[in-house]
Short mmCIF file of C-alpha atoms in Angstrom, two decimals:
data_model
loop_
_atom_site.label_atom_id
_atom_site.label_comp_id
_atom_site.label_asym_id
_atom_site.label_seq_id
_atom_site.Cartn_x
_atom_site.Cartn_y
_atom_site.Cartn_z
CA UNK A 1 -2.33 97.67 -88.99
CA UNK A 2 -1.63 95.77 -92.19
CA UNK A 3 -3.58 92.71 -93.19
CA UNK A 4 -0.91 90.32 -91.98
CA UNK A 5 -1.10 91.52 -88.25
CA UNK A 6 -4.95 91.53 -88.28
CA UNK A 7 -4.73 87.93 -89.03
CA UNK A 8 -2.39 87.18 -86.33
CA UNK A 9 -4.43 89.14 -84.15
CA UNK A 10 -7.69 87.06 -85.05
CA UNK A 11 -6.03 83.79 -84.66
CA UNK A 12 -4.77 84.49 -81.23
CA UNK A 13 -7.84 85.64 -79.90
CA UNK A 14 -9.36 82.39 -81.90
CA UNK A 15 -7.20 80.27 -79.99
CA UNK A 16 -7.52 82.04 -76.35
CA UNK A 17 -11.36 81.17 -77.26
CA UNK A 18 -10.79 77.81 -77.74
CA UNK A 19 -8.38 77.10 -75.08
CA UNK A 20 -10.73 78.55 -72.76
CA UNK A 21 -13.45 76.58 -74.37
CA UNK A 22 -11.40 73.32 -73.63
CA UNK A 23 -10.52 74.55 -70.26
CA UNK A 24 -14.47 74.65 -69.74
CA UNK A 25 -14.48 71.48 -71.39
CA UNK A 26 -12.02 69.42 -69.17
CA UNK A 27 -12.56 68.43 -65.86
CA UNK A 28 -10.89 68.91 -62.67
CA UNK A 29 -9.58 65.34 -62.35
CA UNK A 30 -8.31 65.16 -65.93
CA UNK A 31 -6.02 68.69 -65.17
CA UNK A 32 -4.41 66.91 -62.00
CA UNK A 33 -3.58 63.79 -64.65
CA UNK A 34 -2.12 66.09 -66.74
CA UNK A 35 -0.14 68.04 -63.90
CA UNK A 36 0.29 64.88 -61.80
CA UNK A 37 1.03 61.74 -63.25
CA UNK A 38 0.97 59.95 -59.52
CA UNK A 39 -2.36 58.92 -57.86
CA UNK A 40 -3.63 61.39 -55.13
CA UNK A 41 -4.13 59.47 -52.00
CA UNK A 42 -5.48 62.55 -49.89
CA UNK A 43 -8.90 61.76 -50.30
CA UNK A 44 -8.63 57.99 -49.61
CA UNK A 45 -6.92 58.73 -46.71
CA UNK A 46 -9.04 61.20 -45.30
CA UNK A 47 -12.24 59.05 -45.91
CA UNK A 48 -10.62 55.30 -45.17
CA UNK A 49 -7.08 55.07 -44.38
CA UNK A 50 -4.98 52.34 -46.64
CA UNK A 51 -3.20 51.16 -43.74
CA UNK A 52 -2.81 51.55 -40.29
CA UNK A 53 0.48 53.32 -40.39
CA UNK A 54 -0.65 55.80 -42.88
CA UNK A 55 -3.41 56.42 -40.77
CA UNK A 56 -1.83 57.34 -37.58
CA UNK A 57 1.02 59.35 -39.14
CA UNK A 58 -0.86 61.66 -42.00
CA UNK A 59 -4.14 62.29 -40.15
CA UNK A 60 -5.36 64.26 -37.46
CA UNK A 61 -6.71 62.21 -34.74
CA UNK A 62 -9.76 64.06 -33.96
CA UNK A 63 -10.80 63.72 -37.55
CA UNK A 64 -9.60 60.32 -37.88
CA UNK A 65 -12.36 58.72 -34.94
CA UNK A 66 -11.94 55.54 -36.33
CA UNK A 67 -8.52 55.23 -34.32
CA UNK A 68 -9.63 56.97 -31.49
CA UNK A 69 -12.23 54.23 -30.76
CA UNK A 70 -9.61 51.57 -31.56
CA UNK A 71 -7.45 52.82 -29.08
CA UNK A 72 -9.89 53.34 -26.46
CA UNK A 73 -11.40 49.70 -27.27
CA UNK A 74 -7.90 48.29 -26.53
CA UNK A 75 -7.42 50.33 -23.10
CA UNK A 76 -10.20 49.02 -22.08
CA UNK A 77 -9.49 45.72 -22.44
CA UNK A 78 -6.13 46.34 -20.79
CA UNK A 79 -8.18 47.48 -17.81
CA UNK A 80 -10.44 44.60 -18.02
CA UNK A 81 -7.23 42.20 -18.08
CA UNK A 82 -7.05 41.45 -14.21
CA UNK A 83 -10.92 40.65 -14.23
CA UNK A 84 -10.52 38.36 -17.03
CA UNK A 85 -7.81 36.41 -15.43
CA UNK A 86 -9.67 35.73 -12.11
CA UNK A 87 -12.68 34.65 -14.34
CA UNK A 88 -9.85 32.07 -16.07
CA UNK A 89 -8.44 31.00 -12.26
CA UNK A 90 -12.11 30.74 -11.27
CA UNK A 91 -13.36 28.49 -14.28
CA UNK A 92 -9.87 26.67 -13.81
CA UNK A 93 -10.83 26.10 -10.31
CA UNK A 94 -14.13 25.04 -10.86
CA UNK A 95 -12.92 22.24 -13.73
CA UNK A 96 -9.98 21.28 -11.25
CA UNK A 97 -12.19 20.63 -8.10
CA UNK A 98 -14.23 17.81 -9.87
CA UNK A 99 -11.26 16.11 -10.75
CA UNK A 100 -9.60 16.25 -7.22
CA UNK A 101 -12.97 14.91 -5.49
CA UNK A 102 -13.20 12.46 -8.13
CA UNK A 103 -9.47 11.00 -7.57
CA UNK A 104 -10.22 11.11 -3.84
CA UNK A 105 -13.41 9.18 -4.26
CA UNK A 106 -11.91 6.44 -6.27
CA UNK A 107 -8.67 6.40 -3.67
CA UNK A 108 -11.07 5.82 -0.68
CA UNK A 109 -13.28 3.37 -2.41
CA UNK A 110 -10.08 1.39 -3.44
CA UNK A 111 -8.79 1.54 0.16
CA UNK A 112 -12.55 0.88 1.62
CA UNK A 113 -12.40 -2.32 -0.95
CA UNK A 114 -8.94 -3.48 -0.07
CA UNK A 115 -9.94 -3.21 3.63
CA UNK A 116 -13.04 -5.35 3.05
CA UNK A 117 -11.29 -8.31 1.23
CA UNK A 118 -8.68 -8.35 4.09
CA UNK A 119 -11.29 -8.72 6.71
CA UNK A 120 -13.75 -10.80 5.29
CA UNK A 121 -12.17 -12.84 2.14
CA UNK A 122 -8.56 -12.96 2.35
CA UNK A 123 -7.38 -16.64 3.10
CA UNK A 124 -3.68 -15.96 3.69
CA UNK A 125 -1.58 -17.52 6.64
CA UNK A 126 -0.24 -14.04 7.52
CA UNK A 127 -0.54 -13.17 11.13
CA UNK A 128 0.00 -14.55 14.38
CA UNK A 129 -2.39 -17.85 15.25
CA UNK A 130 -2.71 -19.87 18.36
CA UNK A 131 -2.84 -23.57 18.99
CA UNK A 132 -6.66 -24.43 19.89
CA UNK A 133 -7.14 -26.37 23.45
CA UNK A 134 -4.07 -25.30 25.15
CA UNK A 135 -4.09 -23.01 28.19
CA UNK A 136 -0.16 -22.31 27.35
CA UNK A 137 -0.56 -22.01 24.01
CA UNK A 138 2.17 -22.17 21.23
CA UNK A 139 1.86 -19.70 18.73
CA UNK A 140 2.55 -19.55 14.82
CA UNK A 141 3.75 -16.58 12.94
CA UNK A 142 3.83 -16.40 9.53
CA UNK A 143 5.14 -13.42 7.68
CA UNK A 144 4.89 -12.13 3.82
CA UNK A 145 8.67 -13.51 3.34
CA UNK A 146 8.01 -17.20 3.87
CA UNK A 147 9.25 -17.32 7.52
CA UNK A 148 7.21 -18.73 10.15
CA UNK A 149 8.23 -18.96 13.93
CA UNK A 150 6.86 -21.48 16.38
CA UNK A 151 6.65 -19.26 19.78
CA UNK A 152 6.83 -20.80 22.92
CA UNK A 153 7.08 -18.35 26.08
CA UNK A 154 10.38 -16.53 25.40
CA UNK A 155 11.64 -19.33 23.06
CA UNK A 156 11.10 -19.32 19.26
CA UNK A 157 12.03 -21.67 16.49
CA UNK A 158 12.56 -20.38 13.24
CA UNK A 159 11.45 -22.23 10.10
CA UNK A 160 9.99 -21.39 6.63
CA UNK A 161 7.24 -22.19 4.51
CA UNK A 162 5.51 -21.97 0.47
CA UNK A 163 2.31 -22.98 -0.52
CA UNK A 164 1.26 -25.23 -3.64
CA UNK A 165 -2.00 -23.97 -5.14
CA UNK A 166 -5.08 -26.59 -5.59
CA UNK A 167 -5.81 -28.21 -8.86
CA UNK A 168 -8.59 -30.38 -9.84
CA UNK A 169 -6.85 -33.38 -8.55
CA UNK A 170 -5.49 -32.04 -5.23
CA UNK A 171 -6.53 -29.34 -2.57
CA UNK A 172 -4.13 -26.77 -1.19
CA UNK A 173 -0.67 -27.69 0.14
CA UNK A 174 1.52 -26.03 2.58
CA UNK A 175 5.16 -26.91 3.06
CA UNK A 176 6.43 -26.34 6.39
CA UNK A 177 10.07 -26.85 8.07
CA UNK A 178 10.36 -25.54 11.55
CA UNK A 179 12.97 -27.16 13.40
CA UNK A 180 12.68 -27.64 17.10
CA UNK A 181 15.46 -28.84 19.41
CA UNK A 182 16.64 -32.06 17.68
CA UNK A 183 13.29 -32.66 15.75
CA UNK A 184 11.55 -30.58 13.01
CA UNK A 185 7.95 -30.25 11.58
CA UNK A 186 8.52 -31.08 8.21
CA UNK A 187 6.51 -32.04 5.34
CA UNK A 188 3.57 -31.31 2.51
CA UNK A 189 0.35 -30.90 4.35
CA UNK A 190 -3.19 -30.04 3.65
CA UNK A 191 -4.74 -26.78 4.79
CA UNK A 192 -8.04 -24.42 5.01
CA UNK A 193 -8.35 -20.92 6.35
CA UNK A 194 -11.40 -19.59 7.07
CA UNK A 195 -13.71 -17.16 9.07
CA UNK A 196 -12.86 -13.44 8.67
CA UNK A 197 -10.86 -10.83 11.08
CA UNK A 198 -13.94 -9.38 12.97
CA UNK A 199 -15.17 -12.54 14.18
CA UNK A 200 -12.32 -14.51 14.15
CA UNK A 201 -10.42 -17.03 11.56
CA UNK A 202 -9.18 -20.54 11.74
CA UNK A 203 -6.61 -22.38 10.31
CA UNK A 204 -6.38 -26.01 10.23
CA UNK A 205 -3.49 -27.98 8.96
CA UNK A 206 -3.78 -31.80 7.97
CA UNK A 207 -1.31 -34.54 7.64
CA UNK A 208 -1.67 -37.34 5.53
CA UNK A 209 -2.55 -39.81 8.31
CA UNK A 210 -5.45 -37.92 9.40
CA UNK A 211 -3.32 -35.53 12.50
CA UNK A 212 -4.87 -32.43 12.61
CA UNK A 213 -3.25 -29.00 13.99
CA UNK A 214 -5.98 -26.69 14.81
CA UNK A 215 -5.18 -22.80 15.10
CA UNK A 216 -7.16 -19.42 15.52
CA UNK A 217 -5.91 -16.13 14.81
CA UNK A 218 -4.76 -14.33 17.94
CA UNK A 219 -2.11 -11.82 19.10
CA UNK A 220 1.25 -12.73 20.85
CA UNK A 221 0.90 -12.23 24.52
CA UNK A 222 3.37 -9.54 26.08
CA UNK A 223 6.62 -10.81 27.55
CA UNK A 224 6.43 -10.99 31.40
CA UNK A 225 9.82 -11.74 32.49
CA UNK A 226 11.39 -8.85 34.62
CA UNK A 227 14.86 -8.36 35.65
CA UNK A 228 15.93 -8.80 39.13
CA UNK A 229 16.06 -5.67 41.55
CA UNK A 230 19.43 -7.04 42.85
CA UNK A 231 20.98 -8.12 39.53
CA UNK A 232 24.49 -7.68 38.56
CA UNK A 233 26.55 -6.80 35.18
CA UNK A 234 29.57 -5.78 34.07
CA UNK A 235 30.20 -2.66 31.99
CA UNK A 236 32.60 -4.43 29.74
CA UNK A 237 29.96 -7.36 29.12
CA UNK A 238 27.18 -5.11 27.74
CA UNK A 239 26.97 -5.22 23.87
CA UNK A 240 26.40 -7.82 21.09
CA UNK A 241 28.83 -10.43 20.72
CA UNK A 242 28.95 -12.92 18.06
CA UNK A 243 31.23 -15.93 17.50
CA UNK A 244 34.47 -15.93 15.91
CA UNK A 245 34.08 -19.18 14.04
CA UNK A 246 31.46 -18.70 11.43
CA UNK A 247 30.63 -22.94 11.52
CA UNK A 248 28.84 -21.95 15.02
CA UNK A 249 26.38 -19.36 14.48
CA UNK A 250 25.49 -17.76 17.70
CA UNK A 251 24.90 -14.09 18.89
CA UNK A 252 24.59 -12.96 22.33
CA UNK A 253 22.99 -9.31 23.31
CA UNK A 254 23.35 -8.40 26.82
CA UNK A 255 21.60 -5.12 27.91
CA UNK A 256 22.65 -2.82 30.81
CA UNK A 257 18.64 -3.21 32.09
CA UNK A 258 19.30 -6.59 32.62
CA UNK A 259 17.65 -7.82 29.45
CA UNK A 260 19.27 -10.32 26.58
CA UNK A 261 18.80 -12.60 24.18
CA UNK A 262 20.76 -15.63 22.56
CA UNK A 263 20.05 -16.25 18.62
CA UNK A 264 21.21 -18.87 16.46
CA UNK A 265 20.44 -19.68 12.93
CA UNK A 266 17.22 -21.56 14.06
CA UNK A 267 16.50 -20.29 17.46
CA UNK A 268 16.24 -17.12 19.81
CA UNK A 269 15.56 -17.00 23.42
CA UNK A 270 14.77 -13.69 25.16
CA UNK A 271 15.89 -13.67 29.02
CA UNK A 272 16.75 -11.83 31.66
CA UNK A 273 20.33 -12.26 33.28
CA UNK A 274 22.69 -11.59 36.16
CA UNK A 275 26.26 -12.13 36.94
CA UNK A 276 27.14 -14.49 39.42
CA UNK A 277 30.56 -15.91 40.31
CA UNK A 278 31.52 -15.89 36.75
CA UNK A 279 28.70 -17.49 35.47
CA UNK A 280 25.73 -15.89 33.18
CA UNK A 281 22.37 -17.06 34.87
CA UNK A 282 19.72 -16.55 32.19
CA UNK A 283 15.74 -16.90 33.15
CA UNK A 284 13.36 -17.54 30.27
CA UNK A 285 9.78 -18.78 29.80
CA UNK A 286 8.87 -22.17 28.24
CA UNK A 287 5.45 -23.93 28.32
CA UNK A 288 4.26 -21.81 30.89
CA UNK A 289 7.39 -21.85 33.69
CA UNK A 290 10.42 -19.84 34.17
CA UNK A 291 13.51 -21.96 33.20
CA UNK A 292 17.04 -21.07 34.31
CA UNK A 293 20.20 -21.66 32.42
CA UNK A 294 23.71 -21.18 33.70
CA UNK A 295 26.97 -20.76 31.63
CA UNK A 296 30.68 -19.97 32.65
CA UNK A 297 31.92 -16.86 31.20
CA UNK A 298 35.57 -15.10 30.99
CA UNK A 299 37.36 -12.38 29.05
CA UNK A 300 40.69 -13.26 27.18
CA UNK A 301 41.61 -10.09 26.04
CA UNK A 302 38.99 -8.25 23.99
CA UNK A 303 37.32 -11.86 23.67
CA UNK A 304 34.18 -12.89 25.59
CA UNK A 305 34.59 -16.65 26.17
CA UNK A 306 31.09 -18.47 26.87
CA UNK A 307 31.05 -21.91 27.42
CA UNK A 308 34.69 -22.43 25.98
CA UNK A 309 33.34 -20.55 22.76
CA UNK A 310 34.93 -17.22 21.84
CA UNK A 311 32.88 -14.46 20.90
CA UNK A 312 33.65 -11.00 19.36
CA UNK A 313 32.25 -7.78 20.18
CA UNK A 314 30.37 -6.22 17.24
#
């Protein structure tokens, strides 16, 4: 072996020795960087997954205890959902019940307060009033619409009323208009209302000349008129009839049981009737006594003629 070959062999051994020494000095991490320039995520995933998808796809569930616990908690939450819903409903119900109770209490208190006011403090004339000191009283009926009736027996006269509030210089005023036959109760009057619905109320209407109409709260008596047992009627006359001429406003209503009423714009008479010899015989009550009225009638085709005035069936 010549010198040249010995030198090459010696260099090769030296290079081999140097590479071994270098290899011993190079750390496994450095060797990995030289062979694989991409970041190794194996250790990271095995210890703490970078994201949930990677952990689920690349890790063994037996090793990845963190995810087993998470799914276990989710399962427990799903199992507890019905109980949570029931607790939520119970909480809402507990919160709702006081609100409902308070609302009912407020409503009851409002009703009670309204009833107390109406019973003891309201000074409205609405209602039925009887005239003091009369055995066969006349009754005044006031409604909420400004209408008033003067009732005597089964005869009632219809009128209107209105109020004028009191001022510093003038007392409260009531304006009345009630036509009674050929006369009328008409004018502005002073008035006062006292008492309550428990012990009774009084209603005093005074004129400028000092005359007073004294009324007290009352109930309208029952109509005691009864049709005669031997009454006669006609199927053809039963029904409601009104005048053909609008200038004369009158309505007759005949019932099969023998009761009837006749009504105009200003008056109404409730009565009983029977038919006798071409006459409508009507019986009514006025001032505690029965009154009788007879009117001739006949039919002209479909027109009912009473006392010369034609009526058409409604």
